Amino acid sequence: MERGRQAAAAGDCAVCHTAPGGVVNAGGLALETPFGVIYSTNLTPDEETGIGRWSYAAFARAMRHGISRDGRHLYPAFPYTAFAKIDEADMQALYAYLMAQPAVRNVVPQTRLAFPYAIRPIMAGWNALFHDPSPFVPDPARSAAWNRGAYLVEGLGHCGACHTPRNALG
Ligand code: HEC
Ligand code: HEC
């Protein structure tokens, strides 16, 4: 649980998954992107409106491949491009921690982007071009501290999500 709490903090889940004045992780924050407004989802274990019915496998697939439980492609405003580097132990801790939080019923606004971005399956093409779902591989030529830092920066910290310039396709 403690490891999951720290992983959630390092990944800033609550920063994006909490609406202004809303309950922590219950979703609904509007993220302004050049492609339109994308709303964060309810990350609490509510069965109807959150991730209460999600298996660990569904959670890990969303985190590493940007695919929701029902098979919908997610937009990379959700930094699965970085979270793919989270190792199995941290991923399991995150899931255990999130599933142990209070379930909050909250229906978030639907994301409706303009054509063609409204067609979520096109994200499969985006992923093929820009998403590398391979796990983090430590560099044996570097120190343990360097590798720990790289793991945090490239994975949970998703620093590059904001600190890397984007092309026209985001
Ligand atoms: C930069 C903002 C941001 C951060 C940080 C973030 N998320 Fe999200 N997340 C989103 C958005 C936006 C969506 C919805 C994407 C969409 O609708 O395509 C989302 C969707 C998800 C989904 C899919 C939910 C569903 O119903 O399909 C999961 C699971 C998830 N996030 C988990 C996490 C976890 C765990 C963390 C922290 C480790 C985290 N997120 C951090 C923005 C973020
Ligand atoms: C959600 C977007 C976002 C993420 C994620 C993010 N940053 Fe930043 N960061 C910013 C912005 C925006 C600024 C500039 C803030 C300002 O000018 O006041 C900034 C500033 C900084 C600065 C200060 C640099 C300076 O020249 O003053 C450092 C250091 C930094 N970030 C490190 C990191 C690290 C390390 C990570 C990953 C663990 C990270 N950031 C993740 C958005 C982000």
PDB file of N, CA and C and ligand atoms in Angstrom, residues 7-17 25 29-31 33 38-43 49-51 54 58-63 66-70 72-80 83 86 91 94-95 98 111 113 120 123 156-158 161-162, ligand 1:
ATOM      1  N   ALA A   7       3.966   5.556  -5.524  1.00  0.00           N
ATOM      2  CA  ALA A   7       3.934   5.481  -6.982  1.00  0.00           C
ATOM      3  C   ALA A   7       2.871   6.436  -7.530  1.00  0.00           C
ATOM      4  N   ALA A   8       1.705   6.475  -6.875  1.00  0.00           N
ATOM      5  CA  ALA A   8       0.636   7.374  -7.317  1.00  0.00           C
ATOM      6  C   ALA A   8       1.080   8.829  -7.186  1.00  0.00           C
ATOM      7  N   ALA A   9       1.839   9.124  -6.121  1.00  0.00           N
ATOM      8  CA  ALA A   9       2.330  10.492  -5.939  1.00  0.00           C
ATOM      9  C   ALA A   9       3.353  10.834  -7.012  1.00  0.00           C
ATOM     10  N   ALA A  10       4.273   9.902  -7.288  1.00  0.00           N
ATOM     11  CA  ALA A  10       5.298  10.155  -8.310  1.00  0.00           C
ATOM     12  C   ALA A  10       4.666  10.317  -9.689  1.00  0.00           C
ATOM     13  N   GLY A  11       3.571   9.615  -9.931  1.00  0.00           N
ATOM     14  CA  GLY A  11       2.905   9.693 -11.227  1.00  0.00           C
ATOM     15  C   GLY A  11       1.910  10.830 -11.322  1.00  0.00           C
ATOM     16  N   ASP A  12       1.701  11.556 -10.224  1.00  0.00           N
ATOM     17  CA  ASP A  12       0.789  12.696 -10.222  1.00  0.00           C
ATOM     18  C   ASP A  12      -0.629  12.340 -10.657  1.00  0.00           C
ATOM     19  N   CYS A  13      -1.047  11.124 -10.403  1.00  0.00           N
ATOM     20  CA  CYS A  13      -2.392  10.705 -10.839  1.00  0.00           C
ATOM     21  C   CYS A  13      -3.452  11.722 -10.395  1.00  0.00           C
ATOM     22  N   ALA A  14      -3.367  12.128  -9.132  1.00  0.00           N
ATOM     23  CA  ALA A  14      -4.410  12.990  -8.578  1.00  0.00           C
ATOM     24  C   ALA A  14      -4.417  14.374  -9.215  1.00  0.00           C
ATOM     25  N   VAL A  15      -3.271  14.809  -9.747  1.00  0.00           N
ATOM     26  CA  VAL A  15      -3.217  16.145 -10.351  1.00  0.00           C
ATOM     27  C   VAL A  15      -4.136  16.204 -11.568  1.00  0.00           C
ATOM     28  N   CYS A  16      -4.124  15.165 -12.378  1.00  0.00           N
ATOM     29  CA  CYS A  16      -4.979  15.156 -13.571  1.00  0.00           C
ATOM     30  C   CYS A  16      -6.354  14.541 -13.303  1.00  0.00           C
ATOM     31  N   HIS A  17      -6.437  13.646 -12.350  1.00  0.00           N
ATOM     32  CA  HIS A  17      -7.696  12.918 -12.162  1.00  0.00           C
ATOM     33  C   HIS A  17      -8.597  13.551 -11.115  1.00  0.00           C
ATOM     34  N   ASN A  25      -9.115  12.048  -7.260  1.00  0.00           N
ATOM     35  CA  ASN A  25      -9.113  10.921  -8.215  1.00  0.00           C
ATOM     36  C   ASN A  25     -10.476  10.551  -8.773  1.00  0.00           C
ATOM     37  N   LEU A  29     -11.405  16.437 -14.646  1.00  0.00           N
ATOM     38  CA  LEU A  29     -10.600  17.615 -14.968  1.00  0.00           C
ATOM     39  C   LEU A  29     -10.547  17.774 -16.492  1.00  0.00           C
ATOM     40  N   ALA A  30     -10.748  18.997 -16.960  1.00  0.00           N
ATOM     41  CA  ALA A  30     -10.692  19.273 -18.398  1.00  0.00           C
ATOM     42  C   ALA A  30      -9.256  19.599 -18.793  1.00  0.00           C
ATOM     43  N   LEU A  31      -8.674  18.770 -19.665  1.00  0.00           N
ATOM     44  CA  LEU A  31      -7.324  19.064 -20.161  1.00  0.00           C
ATOM     45  C   LEU A  31      -7.443  19.714 -21.534  1.00  0.00           C
ATOM     46  N   THR A  33      -6.148  20.671 -24.945  1.00  0.00           N
ATOM     47  CA  THR A  33      -5.088  20.248 -25.856  1.00  0.00           C
ATOM     48  C   THR A  33      -5.344  20.920 -27.201  1.00  0.00           C
ATOM     49  N   ILE A  38      -9.994  17.199 -23.341  1.00  0.00           N
ATOM     50  CA  ILE A  38     -10.053  15.787 -22.963  1.00  0.00           C
ATOM     51  C   ILE A  38     -10.276  15.726 -21.453  1.00  0.00           C
ATOM     52  N   TYR A  39     -11.307  15.005 -21.037  1.00  0.00           N
ATOM     53  CA  TYR A  39     -11.631  14.918 -19.610  1.00  0.00           C
ATOM     54  C   TYR A  39     -10.978  13.694 -18.992  1.00  0.00           C
ATOM     55  N   SER A  40     -10.392  13.899 -17.814  1.00  0.00           N
ATOM     56  CA  SER A  40      -9.818  12.748 -17.105  1.00  0.00           C
ATOM     57  C   SER A  40     -10.953  11.903 -16.536  1.00  0.00           C
ATOM     58  N   THR A  41     -10.625  10.641 -16.281  1.00  0.00           N
ATOM     59  CA  THR A  41     -11.633   9.660 -15.868  1.00  0.00           C
ATOM     60  C   THR A  41     -11.649   9.489 -14.353  1.00  0.00           C
ATOM     61  N   ASN A  42     -12.653   8.777 -13.880  1.00  0.00           N
ATOM     62  CA  ASN A  42     -12.791   8.471 -12.454  1.00  0.00           C
ATOM     63  C   ASN A  42     -11.890   7.276 -12.126  1.00  0.00           C
ATOM     64  N   LEU A  43     -10.868   7.530 -11.298  1.00  0.00           N
ATOM     65  CA  LEU A  43      -9.882   6.493 -10.950  1.00  0.00           C
ATOM     66  C   LEU A  43     -10.191   5.816  -9.628  1.00  0.00           C
ATOM     67  N   THR A  49     -18.863   3.978 -12.276  1.00  0.00           N
ATOM     68  CA  THR A  49     -18.273   5.159 -12.907  1.00  0.00           C
ATOM     69  C   THR A  49     -16.751   5.206 -12.778  1.00  0.00           C
ATOM     70  N   GLY A  50     -16.161   4.280 -12.050  1.00  0.00           N
ATOM     71  CA  GLY A  50     -14.717   4.273 -11.859  1.00  0.00           C
ATOM     72  C   GLY A  50     -14.101   2.976 -12.344  1.00  0.00           C
ATOM     73  N   ILE A  51     -13.027   2.540 -11.670  1.00  0.00           N
ATOM     74  CA  ILE A  51     -12.321   1.338 -12.125  1.00  0.00           C
ATOM     75  C   ILE A  51     -12.610   0.131 -11.227  1.00  0.00           C
ATOM     76  N   TRP A  54     -12.415  -3.210 -12.802  1.00  0.00           N
ATOM     77  CA  TRP A  54     -11.227  -3.493 -13.624  1.00  0.00           C
ATOM     78  C   TRP A  54     -10.355  -4.569 -12.978  1.00  0.00           C
ATOM     79  N   ALA A  58      -6.477  -5.488 -16.972  1.00  0.00           N
ATOM     80  CA  ALA A  58      -7.072  -4.363 -17.708  1.00  0.00           C
ATOM     81  C   ALA A  58      -6.371  -3.061 -17.327  1.00  0.00           C
ATOM     82  N   PHE A  59      -6.066  -2.917 -16.040  1.00  0.00           N
ATOM     83  CA  PHE A  59      -5.387  -1.715 -15.558  1.00  0.00           C
ATOM     84  C   PHE A  59      -3.994  -1.605 -16.185  1.00  0.00           C
ATOM     85  N   ALA A  60      -3.245  -2.702 -16.145  1.00  0.00           N
ATOM     86  CA  ALA A  60      -1.885  -2.675 -16.683  1.00  0.00           C
ATOM     87  C   ALA A  60      -1.906  -2.410 -18.195  1.00  0.00           C
ATOM     88  N   ARG A  61      -2.899  -2.952 -18.906  1.00  0.00           N
ATOM     89  CA  ARG A  61      -2.986  -2.700 -20.351  1.00  0.00           C
ATOM     90  C   ARG A  61      -3.261  -1.216 -20.625  1.00  0.00           C
ATOM     91  N   ALA A  62      -4.153  -0.617 -19.834  1.00  0.00           N
ATOM     92  CA  ALA A  62      -4.419   0.812 -20.009  1.00  0.00           C
ATOM     93  C   ALA A  62      -3.144   1.617 -19.758  1.00  0.00           C
ATOM     94  N   MET A  63      -2.435   1.266 -18.704  1.00  0.00           N
ATOM     95  CA  MET A  63      -1.246   2.023 -18.310  1.00  0.00           C
ATOM     96  C   MET A  63      -0.101   1.868 -19.314  1.00  0.00           C
ATOM     97  N   GLY A  66      -2.418   2.189 -23.406  1.00  0.00           N
ATOM     98  CA  GLY A  66      -3.421   3.215 -23.695  1.00  0.00           C
ATOM     99  C   GLY A  66      -4.710   2.637 -24.237  1.00  0.00           C
ATOM    100  N   ILE A  67      -5.095   1.454 -23.736  1.00  0.00           N
ATOM    101  CA  ILE A  67      -6.357   0.844 -24.168  1.00  0.00           C
ATOM    102  C   ILE A  67      -7.223   0.622 -22.937  1.00  0.00           C
ATOM    103  N   SER A  68      -8.450   1.160 -22.989  1.00  0.00           N
ATOM    104  CA  SER A  68      -9.347   1.075 -21.841  1.00  0.00           C
ATOM    105  C   SER A  68      -9.892  -0.345 -21.680  1.00  0.00           C
ATOM    106  N   ARG A  69     -10.596  -0.566 -20.565  1.00  0.00           N
ATOM    107  CA  ARG A  69     -11.114  -1.907 -20.257  1.00  0.00           C
ATOM    108  C   ARG A  69     -12.004  -2.431 -21.376  1.00  0.00           C
ATOM    109  N   ASP A  70     -12.809  -1.527 -21.972  1.00  0.00           N
ATOM    110  CA  ASP A  70     -13.741  -1.960 -23.021  1.00  0.00           C
ATOM    111  C   ASP A  70     -13.091  -1.990 -24.408  1.00  0.00           C
ATOM    112  N   ARG A  72     -11.544   0.527 -25.940  1.00  0.00           N
ATOM    113  CA  ARG A  72     -11.400   1.859 -26.552  1.00  0.00           C
ATOM    114  C   ARG A  72      -9.960   2.331 -26.440  1.00  0.00           C
ATOM    115  N   HIS A  73      -9.475   2.987 -27.474  1.00  0.00           N
ATOM    116  CA  HIS A  73      -8.152   3.598 -27.371  1.00  0.00           C
ATOM    117  C   HIS A  73      -8.241   4.890 -26.573  1.00  0.00           C
ATOM    118  N   LEU A  74      -7.255   5.091 -25.727  1.00  0.00           N
ATOM    119  CA  LEU A  74      -7.205   6.310 -24.922  1.00  0.00           C
ATOM    120  C   LEU A  74      -6.290   7.323 -25.603  1.00  0.00           C
ATOM    121  N   TYR A  75      -6.529   8.591 -25.337  1.00  0.00           N
ATOM    122  CA  TYR A  75      -5.683   9.649 -25.897  1.00  0.00           C
ATOM    123  C   TYR A  75      -4.430   9.819 -25.043  1.00  0.00           C
ATOM    124  N   PRO A  76      -3.321  10.124 -25.703  1.00  0.00           N
ATOM    125  CA  PRO A  76      -2.057  10.237 -24.945  1.00  0.00           C
ATOM    126  C   PRO A  76      -1.939  11.509 -24.105  1.00  0.00           C
ATOM    127  N   ALA A  77      -3.040  12.271 -23.949  1.00  0.00           N
ATOM    128  CA  ALA A  77      -3.062  13.294 -22.898  1.00  0.00           C
ATOM    129  C   ALA A  77      -2.861  12.565 -21.569  1.00  0.00           C
ATOM    130  N   PHE A  78      -3.312  11.316 -21.542  1.00  0.00           N
ATOM    131  CA  PHE A  78      -3.019  10.376 -20.451  1.00  0.00           C
ATOM    132  C   PHE A  78      -1.626   9.802 -20.775  1.00  0.00           C
ATOM    133  N   PRO A  79      -0.618  10.084 -19.944  1.00  0.00           N
ATOM    134  CA  PRO A  79       0.762   9.761 -20.344  1.00  0.00           C
ATOM    135  C   PRO A  79       1.135   8.276 -20.250  1.00  0.00           C
ATOM    136  N   TYR A  80       0.325   7.433 -20.904  1.00  0.00           N
ATOM    137  CA  TYR A  80       0.682   6.006 -20.941  1.00  0.00           C
ATOM    138  C   TYR A  80       1.982   5.792 -21.703  1.00  0.00           C
ATOM    139  N   PHE A  83       4.079   5.861 -18.771  1.00  0.00           N
ATOM    140  CA  PHE A  83       3.725   4.868 -17.761  1.00  0.00           C
ATOM    141  C   PHE A  83       4.036   3.443 -18.226  1.00  0.00           C
ATOM    142  N   ILE A  86       6.739   1.734 -16.283  1.00  0.00           N
ATOM    143  CA  ILE A  86       6.587   1.342 -14.870  1.00  0.00           C
ATOM    144  C   ILE A  86       6.781  -0.167 -14.751  1.00  0.00           C
ATOM    145  N   MET A  91       3.601  -1.308 -10.677  1.00  0.00           N
ATOM    146  CA  MET A  91       2.265  -1.318 -11.295  1.00  0.00           C
ATOM    147  C   MET A  91       1.276  -2.029 -10.384  1.00  0.00           C
ATOM    148  N   LEU A  94       0.497   0.162  -7.419  1.00  0.00           N
ATOM    149  CA  LEU A  94      -0.419   1.240  -7.809  1.00  0.00           C
ATOM    150  C   LEU A  94      -1.857   0.734  -7.829  1.00  0.00           C
ATOM    151  N   TYR A  95      -2.044  -0.417  -8.457  1.00  0.00           N
ATOM    152  CA  TYR A  95      -3.388  -1.002  -8.575  1.00  0.00           C
ATOM    153  C   TYR A  95      -3.952  -1.310  -7.190  1.00  0.00           C
ATOM    154  N   LEU A  98      -4.860   2.021  -5.455  1.00  0.00           N
ATOM    155  CA  LEU A  98      -6.040   2.701  -6.005  1.00  0.00           C
ATOM    156  C   LEU A  98      -7.314   1.929  -5.662  1.00  0.00           C
ATOM    157  N   THR A 111     -15.614  13.084 -23.438  1.00  0.00           N
ATOM    158  CA  THR A 111     -14.659  13.765 -24.313  1.00  0.00           C
ATOM    159  C   THR A 111     -15.183  13.698 -25.743  1.00  0.00           C
ATOM    160  N   LEU A 113     -13.889  15.128 -29.193  1.00  0.00           N
ATOM    161  CA  LEU A 113     -12.959  15.885 -30.028  1.00  0.00           C
ATOM    162  C   LEU A 113     -13.547  16.042 -31.418  1.00  0.00           C
ATOM    163  N   ARG A 120     -11.570   7.199 -32.073  1.00  0.00           N
ATOM    164  CA  ARG A 120     -10.507   6.696 -31.196  1.00  0.00           C
ATOM    165  C   ARG A 120      -9.617   5.626 -31.830  1.00  0.00           C
ATOM    166  N   MET A 123      -6.046   6.115 -32.952  1.00  0.00           N
ATOM    167  CA  MET A 123      -4.927   6.169 -32.009  1.00  0.00           C
ATOM    168  C   MET A 123      -4.017   4.950 -32.150  1.00  0.00           C
ATOM    169  N   LEU A 156       7.162   6.759 -14.170  1.00  0.00           N
ATOM    170  CA  LEU A 156       6.149   7.416 -13.350  1.00  0.00           C
ATOM    171  C   LEU A 156       6.191   8.940 -13.443  1.00  0.00           C
ATOM    172  N   GLY A 157       7.393   9.519 -13.445  1.00  0.00           N
ATOM    173  CA  GLY A 157       7.503  10.981 -13.436  1.00  0.00           C
ATOM    174  C   GLY A 157       7.001  11.628 -14.716  1.00  0.00           C
ATOM    175  N   HIS A 158       6.958  10.875 -15.805  1.00  0.00           N
ATOM    176  CA  HIS A 158       6.531  11.344 -17.134  1.00  0.00           C
ATOM    177  C   HIS A 158       6.971  12.780 -17.429  1.00  0.00           C
ATOM    178  N   ALA A 161       6.525  14.228 -20.866  1.00  0.00           N
ATOM    179  CA  ALA A 161       5.181  14.559 -21.342  1.00  0.00           C
ATOM    180  C   ALA A 161       5.024  16.070 -21.462  1.00  0.00           C
ATOM    181  N   CYS A 162       5.683  16.811 -20.575  1.00  0.00           N
ATOM    182  CA  CYS A 162       5.616  18.277 -20.646  1.00  0.00           C
ATOM    183  C   CYS A 162       6.917  18.898 -21.136  1.00  0.00           C
TER     184      CYS A 162
HETATM  185  C1  HEC B   1      -1.309  14.494 -17.495  1.00  0.00           C
HETATM  186  C2  HEC B   1      -2.579  14.072 -16.981  1.00  0.00           C
HETATM  187  C3  HEC B   1      -2.697  12.675 -16.413  1.00  0.00           C
HETATM  188  C4  HEC B   1      -1.915  12.062 -15.469  1.00  0.00           C
HETATM  189  C5  HEC B   1      -0.708  12.624 -14.767  1.00  0.00           C
HETATM  190  C6  HEC B   1      -2.519  10.773 -15.233  1.00  0.00           C
HETATM  191  N1  HEC B   1      -3.622  10.600 -16.024  1.00  0.00           N
HETATM  192 FE1  HEC B   1      -4.765   8.942 -16.136  1.00  0.00          FE
HETATM  193  N2  HEC B   1      -5.825   9.795 -17.663  1.00  0.00           N
HETATM  194  C7  HEC B   1      -5.725  11.100 -18.074  1.00  0.00           C
HETATM  195  C8  HEC B   1      -6.726  11.376 -19.069  1.00  0.00           C
HETATM  196  C9  HEC B   1      -6.960  12.704 -19.757  1.00  0.00           C
HETATM  197  C10 HEC B   1      -7.434  10.174 -19.280  1.00  0.00           C
HETATM  198  C11 HEC B   1      -8.580   9.940 -20.260  1.00  0.00           C
HETATM  199  C12 HEC B   1      -8.006   9.698 -21.649  1.00  0.00           C
HETATM  200  C13 HEC B   1      -9.085   9.475 -22.681  1.00  0.00           C
HETATM  201  O1  HEC B   1     -10.273   9.685 -22.420  1.00  0.00           O
HETATM  202  O2  HEC B   1      -8.728   9.050 -23.792  1.00  0.00           O
HETATM  203  C14 HEC B   1      -6.833   9.201 -18.379  1.00  0.00           C
HETATM  204  C15 HEC B   1      -7.215   7.872 -18.300  1.00  0.00           C
HETATM  205  C16 HEC B   1      -6.684   6.960 -17.398  1.00  0.00           C
HETATM  206  C17 HEC B   1      -7.084   5.579 -17.319  1.00  0.00           C
HETATM  207  C18 HEC B   1      -8.126   4.903 -18.210  1.00  0.00           C
HETATM  208  C19 HEC B   1      -9.459   4.981 -17.506  1.00  0.00           C
HETATM  209  C20 HEC B   1     -10.634   4.548 -18.353  1.00  0.00           C
HETATM  210  O3  HEC B   1     -11.766   4.586 -17.828  1.00  0.00           O
HETATM  211  O4  HEC B   1     -10.465   4.208 -19.519  1.00  0.00           O
HETATM  212  C21 HEC B   1      -6.384   5.012 -16.285  1.00  0.00           C
HETATM  213  C22 HEC B   1      -6.474   3.566 -15.794  1.00  0.00           C
HETATM  214  C23 HEC B   1      -5.547   6.033 -15.739  1.00  0.00           C
HETATM  215  N3  HEC B   1      -5.753   7.211 -16.444  1.00  0.00           N
HETATM  216  C24 HEC B   1      -4.701   5.846 -14.664  1.00  0.00           C
HETATM  217  C25 HEC B   1      -3.793   6.804 -14.227  1.00  0.00           C
HETATM  218  C26 HEC B   1      -2.860   6.566 -13.131  1.00  0.00           C
HETATM  219  C27 HEC B   1      -2.781   5.303 -12.289  1.00  0.00           C
HETATM  220  C28 HEC B   1      -2.107   7.705 -13.028  1.00  0.00           C
HETATM  221  C29 HEC B   1      -0.957   7.982 -12.093  1.00  0.00           C
HETATM  222  C30 HEC B   1       0.111   6.993 -12.067  1.00  0.00           C
HETATM  223  C31 HEC B   1      -2.571   8.624 -14.062  1.00  0.00           C
HETATM  224  N4  HEC B   1      -3.618   8.045 -14.730  1.00  0.00           N
HETATM  225  C32 HEC B   1      -2.035   9.876 -14.304  1.00  0.00           C
HETATM  226  C33 HEC B   1      -4.788  12.011 -17.646  1.00  0.00           C
HETATM  227  C34 HEC B   1      -3.772  11.747 -16.750  1.00  0.00           C
END
